[in-house]
XYZ file of C-alpha atoms in Angstrom:
662
model
C 8.623 101.616 212.542
C 6.889 101.054 209.185
C 7.567 103.549 206.397
C 4.588 105.652 205.197
C 3.075 104.582 201.883
C 4.025 106.798 198.926
C 1.351 109.200 197.654
C -0.664 107.873 194.742
C -0.455 109.709 191.481
C -3.557 111.402 190.147
C -5.981 109.133 188.434
C -5.454 110.842 185.113
C -1.662 110.587 185.332
C -1.618 107.026 186.603
C -4.138 105.949 183.995
C -2.181 107.555 181.184
C 1.127 106.153 182.459
C -0.280 102.681 182.769
C -1.724 102.882 179.290
C 1.570 104.110 177.898
C 3.556 101.298 179.529
C 1.234 98.469 178.347
C 2.778 96.202 175.714
C 3.181 97.366 172.145
C 1.163 99.965 170.279
C 0.736 103.701 170.497
C 1.427 103.805 174.219
C 4.693 101.859 173.851
C 5.996 103.973 170.973
C 5.223 107.298 172.755
C 5.775 106.631 176.446
C 4.892 109.345 178.927
C 8.036 110.372 180.844
C 7.804 109.587 184.552
C 6.713 112.611 186.562
C 5.597 114.571 183.483
C 2.354 116.554 183.741
C -0.455 115.025 181.710
C -3.443 116.998 180.371
C -6.558 115.542 178.768
C -7.591 118.725 176.923
C -5.655 117.839 173.785
C -7.083 114.315 173.707
C -10.665 115.529 174.240
C -10.342 118.173 171.521
C -8.882 115.613 169.158
C -11.690 113.178 169.771
C -14.284 115.948 169.297
C -12.731 116.983 166.005
C -12.721 113.402 164.759
C -16.365 112.926 165.761
C -17.344 116.213 164.112
C -15.629 115.231 160.903
C -17.348 111.873 160.819
C -20.855 113.380 161.299
C -20.296 116.604 159.361
C -23.056 116.016 156.794
C -25.554 115.115 159.510
C -24.770 118.341 161.365
C -25.075 120.386 158.163
C -28.470 118.833 157.357
C -29.629 119.600 160.864
C -28.456 123.217 160.518
C -30.321 123.605 157.220
C -33.555 122.696 159.040
C -33.106 125.648 161.404
C -36.271 127.797 161.640
C -34.338 130.838 160.386
C -34.150 129.268 156.922
C -37.787 128.138 156.662
C -38.878 131.233 154.735
C -36.163 130.752 152.082
C -37.374 128.785 149.047
C -35.690 125.433 148.598
C -34.293 126.387 145.204
C -32.663 129.458 146.736
C -31.216 127.467 149.624
C -29.641 124.982 147.234
C -28.409 127.188 144.392
C -27.875 130.764 145.614
C -24.195 131.670 146.177
C -22.861 134.426 148.397
C -19.148 135.138 147.944
C -18.885 131.943 145.904
C -20.428 129.628 148.509
C -23.883 128.107 148.746
C -25.683 127.982 152.066
C -24.762 124.320 152.538
C -21.096 125.017 151.824
C -21.077 128.010 154.192
C -22.617 125.952 157.020
C -20.174 123.109 156.399
C -17.258 125.541 156.644
C -18.599 127.105 159.854
C -19.249 123.774 161.576
C -15.863 122.379 160.590
C -14.022 125.381 162.067
C -16.028 125.605 165.282
C -14.002 125.332 168.519
C -14.581 122.248 170.621
C -17.910 122.347 172.439
C -19.220 125.347 170.470
C -22.158 125.681 168.142
C -23.598 128.161 165.663
C -25.422 130.960 167.456
C -28.767 132.572 166.780
C -27.201 135.783 165.487
C -25.118 133.822 162.977
C -28.201 131.970 161.754
C -30.126 135.263 161.413
C -27.220 136.860 159.514
C -27.021 133.906 157.114
C -30.781 134.032 156.603
C -30.559 137.696 155.601
C -27.652 137.014 153.254
C -29.262 134.073 151.476
C -32.830 135.396 151.314
C -33.978 136.415 147.854
C -35.286 139.726 149.129
C -38.838 139.375 147.800
C -39.595 136.468 150.139
C -38.148 137.850 153.381
C -40.441 139.758 155.736
C -37.537 141.544 157.379
C -36.628 143.235 154.079
C -40.138 144.587 153.450
C -40.413 148.365 153.233
C -43.602 150.398 152.755
C -43.990 152.666 149.762
C -44.414 155.623 152.123
C -44.623 156.216 155.844
C -48.182 156.793 157.003
C -49.979 157.309 160.286
C -50.009 154.117 162.397
C -53.405 152.594 163.104
C -53.986 153.458 166.771
C -55.903 150.294 167.675
C -53.430 148.013 165.903
C -50.468 149.811 167.437
C -51.884 149.357 170.945
C -52.491 145.648 170.383
C -49.012 145.055 168.953
C -47.488 146.928 171.887
C -49.311 144.683 174.348
C -48.163 141.670 172.351
C -44.531 142.860 172.572
C -44.818 143.600 176.293
C -46.307 140.185 177.129
C -45.259 137.754 174.366
C -47.257 134.570 174.401
C -49.991 135.967 176.651
C -53.446 134.792 175.685
C -55.243 138.121 176.041
C -53.240 140.175 173.482
C -53.441 137.284 170.998
C -57.209 137.123 171.329
C -57.423 140.898 170.933
C -55.383 140.727 167.716
C -57.445 137.876 166.274
C -60.703 139.675 167.105
C -59.428 142.914 165.569
C -58.359 141.244 162.327
C -61.794 139.642 162.016
C -63.644 142.959 161.567
C -61.107 145.706 160.825
C -61.005 147.592 157.560
C -58.280 147.585 154.933
C -54.818 148.498 156.231
C -52.264 150.331 154.135
C -48.895 148.749 153.407
C -47.223 150.598 156.295
C -49.519 149.121 158.964
C -49.734 145.777 157.161
C -45.930 145.358 157.150
C -45.802 146.346 160.817
C -48.417 143.698 161.576
C -46.547 140.966 159.686
C -43.141 141.829 161.170
C -44.482 141.942 164.721
C -46.601 138.808 164.471
C -45.259 136.384 161.892
C -41.599 136.764 162.927
C -42.328 136.733 166.662
C -40.078 133.868 167.768
C -41.004 134.358 171.416
C -44.576 133.172 170.744
C -45.550 129.594 171.514
C -46.456 127.347 168.610
C -50.250 127.391 169.284
C -50.252 131.193 169.691
C -48.211 131.716 166.515
C -50.486 129.391 164.528
C -53.635 131.132 165.803
C -52.282 134.593 164.950
C -51.061 133.466 161.523
C -54.429 131.897 160.687
C -56.133 135.164 161.669
C -53.816 137.097 159.331
C -54.524 134.616 156.532
C -58.267 135.086 157.012
C -57.698 138.842 156.809
C -55.747 138.389 153.557
C -58.604 136.346 152.080
C -61.365 138.665 153.310
C -59.855 141.875 151.889
C -57.979 140.369 148.914
C -54.590 141.587 150.148
C -52.946 139.208 147.705
C -53.742 141.356 144.698
C -53.339 144.757 146.409
C -49.968 144.183 148.110
C -48.393 141.322 146.219
C -44.886 141.886 147.637
C -46.193 141.546 151.186
C -48.115 138.427 150.211
C -45.002 136.874 148.627
C -42.983 137.558 151.770
C -45.631 135.965 154.004
C -46.269 132.992 151.720
C -43.634 130.597 153.203
C -44.926 131.231 156.717
C -48.523 130.764 155.594
C -47.494 127.445 154.066
C -45.728 126.372 157.249
C -48.698 127.334 159.434
C -51.233 125.430 157.340
C -48.996 122.342 157.232
C -48.639 122.344 161.022
C -52.366 122.897 161.475
C -53.257 120.000 159.168
C -50.816 117.619 160.872
C -52.173 118.540 164.311
C -55.774 118.023 163.207
C -54.912 114.766 161.448
C -53.410 113.382 164.660
C -56.712 114.152 166.383
C -58.670 112.235 163.743
C -59.827 114.994 161.371
C -60.470 113.919 157.784
C -59.028 115.566 154.683
C -62.512 116.506 153.449
C -63.197 118.293 156.746
C -59.935 120.250 156.541
C -60.695 121.260 152.964
C -64.091 122.518 154.057
C -62.847 124.515 157.063
C -59.554 125.856 155.646
C -60.288 125.804 151.906
C -60.232 129.587 151.426
C -56.939 129.944 153.285
C -55.453 127.100 151.251
C -56.004 129.155 148.102
C -53.309 131.541 149.374
C -50.752 128.721 149.081
C -52.178 126.281 146.528
C -53.801 126.878 143.112
C -57.431 127.833 143.696
C -58.747 125.725 140.799
C -56.958 122.614 142.079
C -58.313 123.086 145.615
C -61.854 123.474 144.249
C -61.458 120.357 142.111
C -60.068 118.303 144.995
C -62.796 119.517 147.379
C -65.488 118.437 144.916
C -63.983 114.919 144.661
C -62.641 114.495 148.212
C -64.188 111.031 148.537
C -62.530 109.709 145.379
C -59.355 111.546 144.371
C -58.431 109.120 141.605
C -60.492 111.136 139.112
C -58.478 114.308 139.875
C -55.031 112.767 140.143
C -53.369 115.562 138.136
C -54.623 118.226 140.563
C -53.561 116.095 143.525
C -50.014 115.783 142.178
C -49.759 119.545 141.513
C -50.911 120.387 145.036
C -48.610 117.765 146.574
C -45.522 119.060 144.781
C -46.273 122.770 145.173
C -46.158 123.420 148.918
C -45.523 122.012 152.366
C -49.215 121.865 153.248
C -49.928 120.240 149.898
C -47.331 117.589 150.629
C -48.767 117.041 154.112
C -52.279 116.601 152.715
C -51.599 114.670 149.540
C -48.348 112.703 149.910
C -50.106 109.610 151.214
C -52.872 110.027 148.606
C -50.327 110.185 145.793
C -48.634 107.010 147.057
C -52.029 105.329 147.407
C -53.046 106.248 143.858
C -49.682 105.117 142.530
C -49.899 101.759 144.265
C -53.476 101.301 143.022
C -52.334 101.982 139.495
C -49.450 99.529 139.894
C -51.809 96.914 141.342
C -54.169 97.449 138.414
C -51.296 96.999 135.948
C -50.201 93.784 137.684
C -53.795 92.499 137.619
C -53.976 93.166 133.866
C -50.772 91.177 133.324
C -52.080 88.235 135.390
C -55.605 88.357 133.892
C -54.918 85.785 131.094
C -54.229 83.124 133.744
C -57.769 83.498 135.075
C -59.719 84.041 131.876
C -57.617 82.188 129.308
C -58.477 78.901 127.637
C -56.141 75.962 127.270
C -53.555 74.217 129.362
C -51.554 76.248 131.877
C -47.907 75.214 132.167
C -45.054 76.416 134.411
C -43.485 78.141 131.401
C -46.605 80.250 130.859
C -46.754 81.180 134.542
C -43.048 82.099 134.606
C -43.460 84.279 131.529
C -46.273 86.244 133.192
C -44.289 86.442 136.428
C -41.292 87.930 134.594
C -43.477 90.570 132.932
C -44.942 91.569 136.301
C -41.508 91.693 137.958
C -40.207 93.861 135.126
C -43.047 96.288 135.820
C -42.216 96.312 139.533
C -38.541 97.000 138.841
C -39.438 100.306 137.165
C -41.430 101.591 140.155
C -39.810 104.263 142.315
C -39.437 103.992 146.080
C -42.776 105.700 146.746
C -44.585 102.826 145.073
C -42.606 100.217 147.008
C -44.216 101.112 150.323
C -44.641 98.249 152.766
C -47.714 97.086 154.670
C -50.170 97.838 151.866
C -53.730 96.586 151.716
C -54.743 95.264 148.296
C -57.897 93.745 146.797
C -57.576 90.514 144.820
C -60.270 88.712 142.816
C -60.637 85.273 144.401
C -63.532 82.800 143.973
C -66.731 84.812 144.459
C -65.257 88.313 144.283
C -62.803 90.717 145.884
C -60.778 89.606 148.894
C -58.885 92.172 150.967
C -55.300 91.182 151.771
C -53.734 93.168 154.603
C -50.086 94.157 155.106
C -48.676 92.940 151.785
C -44.917 93.584 152.240
C -43.812 94.299 148.658
C -44.802 94.210 145.004
C -43.175 90.813 144.379
C -45.406 89.255 147.027
C -48.420 90.904 145.412
C -47.456 89.355 142.059
C -47.320 85.847 143.582
C -50.646 86.316 145.378
C -52.393 87.537 142.226
C -51.021 84.617 140.198
C -52.186 82.160 142.867
C -55.631 83.815 143.078
C -56.080 83.583 139.308
C -55.131 79.903 139.102
C -57.005 78.848 142.236
C -60.182 80.589 141.085
C -59.992 79.164 137.586
C -59.331 75.523 138.553
C -61.268 75.419 141.821
C -63.299 72.237 142.363
C -62.605 70.930 138.867
C -61.524 67.467 137.868
C -57.736 67.414 138.064
C -57.748 70.898 139.577
C -57.885 72.443 143.026
C -59.593 70.571 145.866
C -62.673 72.517 147.011
C -63.058 73.040 150.755
C -66.466 72.318 152.279
C -67.262 75.891 153.246
C -66.240 77.056 149.770
C -68.666 74.562 148.189
C -71.462 75.918 150.365
C -71.148 79.459 149.055
C -69.851 78.726 145.528
C -72.523 76.872 143.584
C -70.314 76.007 140.611
C -66.648 76.240 139.540
C -65.513 79.717 138.592
C -63.459 80.678 135.549
C -63.103 79.112 132.108
C -62.522 75.418 131.540
C -58.984 74.220 130.914
C -56.146 72.077 132.222
C -53.293 72.862 134.568
C -49.972 71.142 135.203
C -50.115 69.133 138.434
C -46.870 70.618 139.775
C -48.408 74.087 139.809
C -51.177 73.119 142.251
C -49.557 70.218 144.131
C -48.555 72.303 147.186
C -51.939 74.022 147.248
C -53.821 70.699 147.262
C -51.546 69.338 150.001
C -52.415 72.286 152.246
C -56.130 71.961 151.466
C -56.090 68.240 152.311
C -54.666 69.155 155.720
C -57.394 71.747 156.226
C -60.114 69.227 155.356
C -58.771 66.803 157.977
C -58.634 69.561 160.606
C -62.282 70.592 160.230
C -63.897 67.145 159.982
C -64.131 66.833 163.744
C -67.826 66.220 164.606
C -67.410 68.312 167.775
C -67.065 71.456 165.665
C -70.739 72.364 165.726
C -70.522 75.886 164.304
C -68.785 77.680 161.511
C -67.024 79.928 164.043
C -65.395 76.905 165.703
C -64.297 75.568 162.317
C -62.755 78.935 161.417
C -60.976 79.100 164.778
C -59.337 75.709 164.126
C -58.027 76.842 160.735
C -56.747 80.143 162.138
C -55.056 78.397 165.046
C -53.125 76.135 162.648
C -52.374 78.739 159.975
C -48.601 78.548 160.548
C -48.548 74.859 159.617
C -50.838 75.477 156.642
C -48.782 78.421 155.368
C -45.711 76.226 155.625
C -47.249 74.063 152.895
C -48.810 76.850 150.840
C -47.367 80.372 151.122
C -50.361 81.805 149.256
C -52.950 80.340 151.659
C -53.266 83.948 152.828
C -55.955 84.158 150.159
C -58.039 81.440 151.810
C -57.513 82.943 155.278
C -58.728 86.342 154.067
C -61.682 84.724 152.298
C -62.474 82.836 155.515
C -62.836 86.118 157.465
C -65.938 87.003 155.465
C -67.084 83.455 154.741
C -69.385 83.242 157.774
C -71.441 86.166 156.467
C -71.435 84.517 153.033
C -72.711 81.262 154.567
C -75.528 83.102 156.320
C -76.396 84.945 153.122
C -76.365 81.659 151.191
C -78.684 79.995 153.720
C -81.188 82.834 153.424
C -80.965 82.869 149.632
C -81.548 79.122 149.395
C -84.391 79.378 151.932
C -86.181 81.786 149.622
C -85.399 79.390 146.773
C -87.494 76.733 148.525
C -90.555 78.961 148.265
C -92.666 79.396 145.114
C -92.219 82.242 142.679
C -93.794 83.413 139.460
C -91.499 81.113 137.502
C -91.499 78.264 140.050
C -94.953 77.231 141.257
C -94.827 74.876 144.238
C -97.371 73.192 146.439
C -97.131 73.390 150.222
C -95.866 69.806 150.390
C -93.131 70.386 147.794
C -91.942 73.536 149.520
C -91.868 71.877 152.946
C -89.868 68.954 151.589
C -87.264 71.295 150.075
C -87.044 73.332 153.294
C -86.568 70.173 155.351
C -83.713 68.971 153.132
C -82.011 72.363 153.379
C -82.402 72.443 157.153
C -80.678 69.043 157.462
C -77.654 70.010 155.314
C -74.158 70.461 156.808
C -74.178 74.104 155.786
C -77.257 74.867 157.890
C -75.962 72.844 160.813
C -72.769 74.953 160.955
C -74.437 78.231 159.959
C -74.822 81.103 162.457
C -77.735 80.863 164.872
C -79.527 83.791 163.227
C -79.713 81.908 159.921
C -80.967 78.753 161.665
C -83.740 80.706 163.388
C -84.877 82.267 160.128
C -85.171 79.017 158.211
C -87.076 77.488 161.166
C -89.470 80.441 161.148
C -90.093 80.055 157.420
C -90.919 76.368 157.947
C -93.471 77.359 160.633
C -95.030 79.932 158.265
C -95.466 77.390 155.451
C -96.855 74.770 157.864
C -99.451 77.238 159.125
C -100.497 78.149 155.597
C -100.743 74.471 154.631
C -103.217 73.955 157.499
C -105.272 76.962 156.385
C -104.206 79.077 159.349
C -102.770 82.562 159.627
C -98.947 82.315 159.235
C -97.030 82.224 162.523
C -93.407 82.857 163.307
C -93.131 86.273 161.672
C -91.808 87.800 164.891
C -88.669 85.631 164.584
C -87.750 87.071 161.201
C -86.099 90.342 160.320
C -88.371 92.804 158.559
C -86.623 92.668 155.178
C -86.339 88.896 155.050
C -89.912 88.413 156.320
C -91.216 90.709 153.580
C -89.287 88.737 150.949
C -90.560 85.414 152.338
C -94.204 86.541 152.369
C -93.862 87.819 148.810
C -92.701 84.382 147.723
C -95.453 82.685 149.793
C -98.087 84.673 147.919
C -97.413 82.435 144.911
C -98.933 79.474 146.740
C -102.278 80.941 145.584
C -102.782 79.459 142.099
C -106.305 79.600 140.613
C -107.249 79.014 136.960
C -110.662 80.194 135.777
C -112.624 78.858 132.863
C -112.112 80.985 129.769
C -108.960 82.730 131.130
C -105.806 82.655 129.032
C -103.317 80.813 131.186
C -103.221 80.696 134.961
C -103.071 83.574 137.433
C -100.556 83.512 140.280
C -99.833 85.691 143.296
C -101.914 88.796 144.038
C -103.757 88.747 140.680
C -104.894 85.207 141.464
C -106.328 86.278 144.816
C -108.035 89.308 143.258
C -109.686 87.091 140.613
C -110.697 84.547 143.260
C -112.429 87.196 145.417
C -114.081 88.748 142.355
C -115.543 85.356 141.435
C -116.904 84.840 144.970
C -118.357 88.348 144.958
C -120.217 87.607 141.696
C -121.611 84.378 143.141
C -122.769 86.263 146.233
C -124.490 88.919 144.093
C -126.379 86.133 142.337
C -127.407 84.850 145.793
C -125.527 81.633 145.188
C -124.707 79.792 148.378
C -121.188 78.505 149.108
C -119.403 76.964 152.053
C -117.261 78.696 154.678
C -114.264 76.605 153.667
C -114.171 78.495 150.355
C -113.389 81.700 152.295
C -111.069 80.188 154.906
C -108.358 79.614 152.301
C -108.113 83.398 151.898
C -106.970 83.775 155.554
C -103.544 82.385 154.649
C -102.934 85.422 152.433
C -104.106 88.169 154.773
C -101.150 90.466 153.895
C -102.318 90.624 150.277
C -105.783 91.997 151.133
C -106.549 95.679 150.751
C -108.926 97.438 153.145
C -111.735 97.151 150.603
C -111.053 93.452 150.072
C -110.954 92.890 153.827
C -114.513 94.252 154.041
C -115.548 92.069 151.112
C -114.267 88.970 152.946
C -116.490 89.840 155.916
C -119.559 90.079 153.653
C -118.637 86.789 151.966
C -118.272 85.140 155.352
C -121.726 86.374 156.428
C -123.215 85.095 153.159
C -121.601 81.673 153.645
C -122.907 81.436 157.223
C -126.417 82.357 156.021
C -126.384 79.454 153.562
C -125.101 77.096 156.261
C -127.980 78.085 158.582
C -130.558 77.345 155.875
C -129.228 73.798 155.468
C -129.186 73.336 159.210
C -132.831 74.412 159.535
C -134.002 72.000 156.835
C -131.993 69.115 158.229
C -133.375 69.604 161.782
C -136.963 69.901 160.516
C -137.709 72.996 162.620
C -139.558 74.579 159.681
C -141.863 72.657 157.297
C -139.962 72.404 154.063
C -141.442 74.024 151.014
C -140.313 73.933 147.464
C -138.236 77.169 147.620
C -136.507 76.216 150.858
C -135.648 72.777 149.548
C -134.164 74.263 146.389
C -132.056 76.835 148.330
C -130.775 74.196 150.757
C -129.892 71.796 147.958
C -128.150 74.567 146.058
C -126.196 75.652 149.169
C -125.266 72.081 150.011
C -124.072 71.464 146.487
C -122.031 74.697 146.471
C -120.514 73.968 149.869
C -119.476 70.550 148.736
C -117.819 72.008 145.638
C -116.145 74.714 147.707
C -114.763 72.195 150.142
C -113.257 70.168 147.358
C -111.704 73.278 145.803
C -110.318 74.317 149.169
């Protein structure tokens, strides 16, 4: 009969025994006697104590952030000693001596808060100058708030009461603050709403000056409430200017009133009030919440401006640029960056760099050293762009940049060799005839940016410039289209203008330009063609209002009439006015002229006033009358007499002259 299997030892005992009997080490030197009882309590407590010792500072920092200590000023929390220990030292001692699995309780935190408060800033230590009769309405509301903490109805009753009540004495005011501001059972939204109502009451009745001790005790909680309110609104998309407008009066309880007024007046551009911004940022929690990012932004802008000033000689200097000169400027910029504190070394900054035509926005610049390299590259590329022995100009850059930028000079080939290599690659990529539009050309460059950046780390400049280059190309097309039309300083005939417009329309820039630009230049060509044929301009419906107005203004200079005895020629609207005045004088003298003399005015209909429009109708009727007289004489319907013959001859002669002039 088989023997029964022996009972297995407990998992804890067997595990410990097996561990103790394994090879060398701690288990081998302290073996567990067979059959001895094994407990894990000592091991667990030991491990907990080791873990607590390793993370002691982290636990102390977490304890210092306890809400009980929020009302204590930071200077008091750091420096005040009770029985020879600061608050940090007392918390460190308590945490180190805690039993395993225990933590500091609420009562201990409250006791420490009372011990380390400076008295004047603790609401719990406030005492009225004398006991007075409680305000019946306030007492009833506070009682309901105590009976149902967090309920919406008592909170609304309190907020409504504080909005219209009269001045409370210090006895009722202290009761209000103790019951409301220190009510830990309230939810965060309810506490914030009640605290904001109390702050509005303080502002409305100037409690700050009447009961300064009460105000000082409430100040830390006011600061905390405003900081939380701003952060909540900021997450929902509210702007700083909006918060200053809605909570500006309450902010004066925490921040200097003059600084808040100054910041509110310059909310769109805080750089002009940087001193006030720094004071507000360093003075309170809400000030830090509102202005910390603004201070960093202003600091980085100032640093960027200083770096740009150091690099400026590379762009505007004269003479040969050598690697030694570039390295010297680089060292000066790096020395500046080394003296910047951590706040100015923020990552993912957006900066503006002067490149080719103007400012280019570079996104997510990782550090100041990268900014230095990009600014150096922008200065050299802009200065030696499209020059002999300089930087190779890309086609789309030549379209929008009419001439090289920067001062003349020479540059060492090794400084621009990598840049030219990358640009040669880009030129090969975009010479594909299938790339019909600028958008397709830009997509090819963007798709291959990794390979291009491998050759030129600063090609980020060109990529950023390329993002806005399509709009620049369209703007250039429209500007050059207007340049093909006459002006006061450039008088052109219809044929000359049409030839210039045709050449522009056939250029590579126009072929790859956006469709809107192509449509506008086509419409301008139709307008000039119509005017050349003596017809009313067509195609205006295809043009935007602003551009069409500019084009018609330039087209008005096609009218160019010089009169005998006039000093110089008249162009534009004055020319048309003089032309109509001359025809009106001839009509008053009953001089006949041909209809073709008036038809040329139709091309400039937008220049005619209402009075001139009526004059054109009378001139047309007069011209038709003269034409009928010639027709009658030529047909022989009426026997010619001497007067009729003279009028017909005069009209025929005038019509012939008018036709030639037209």
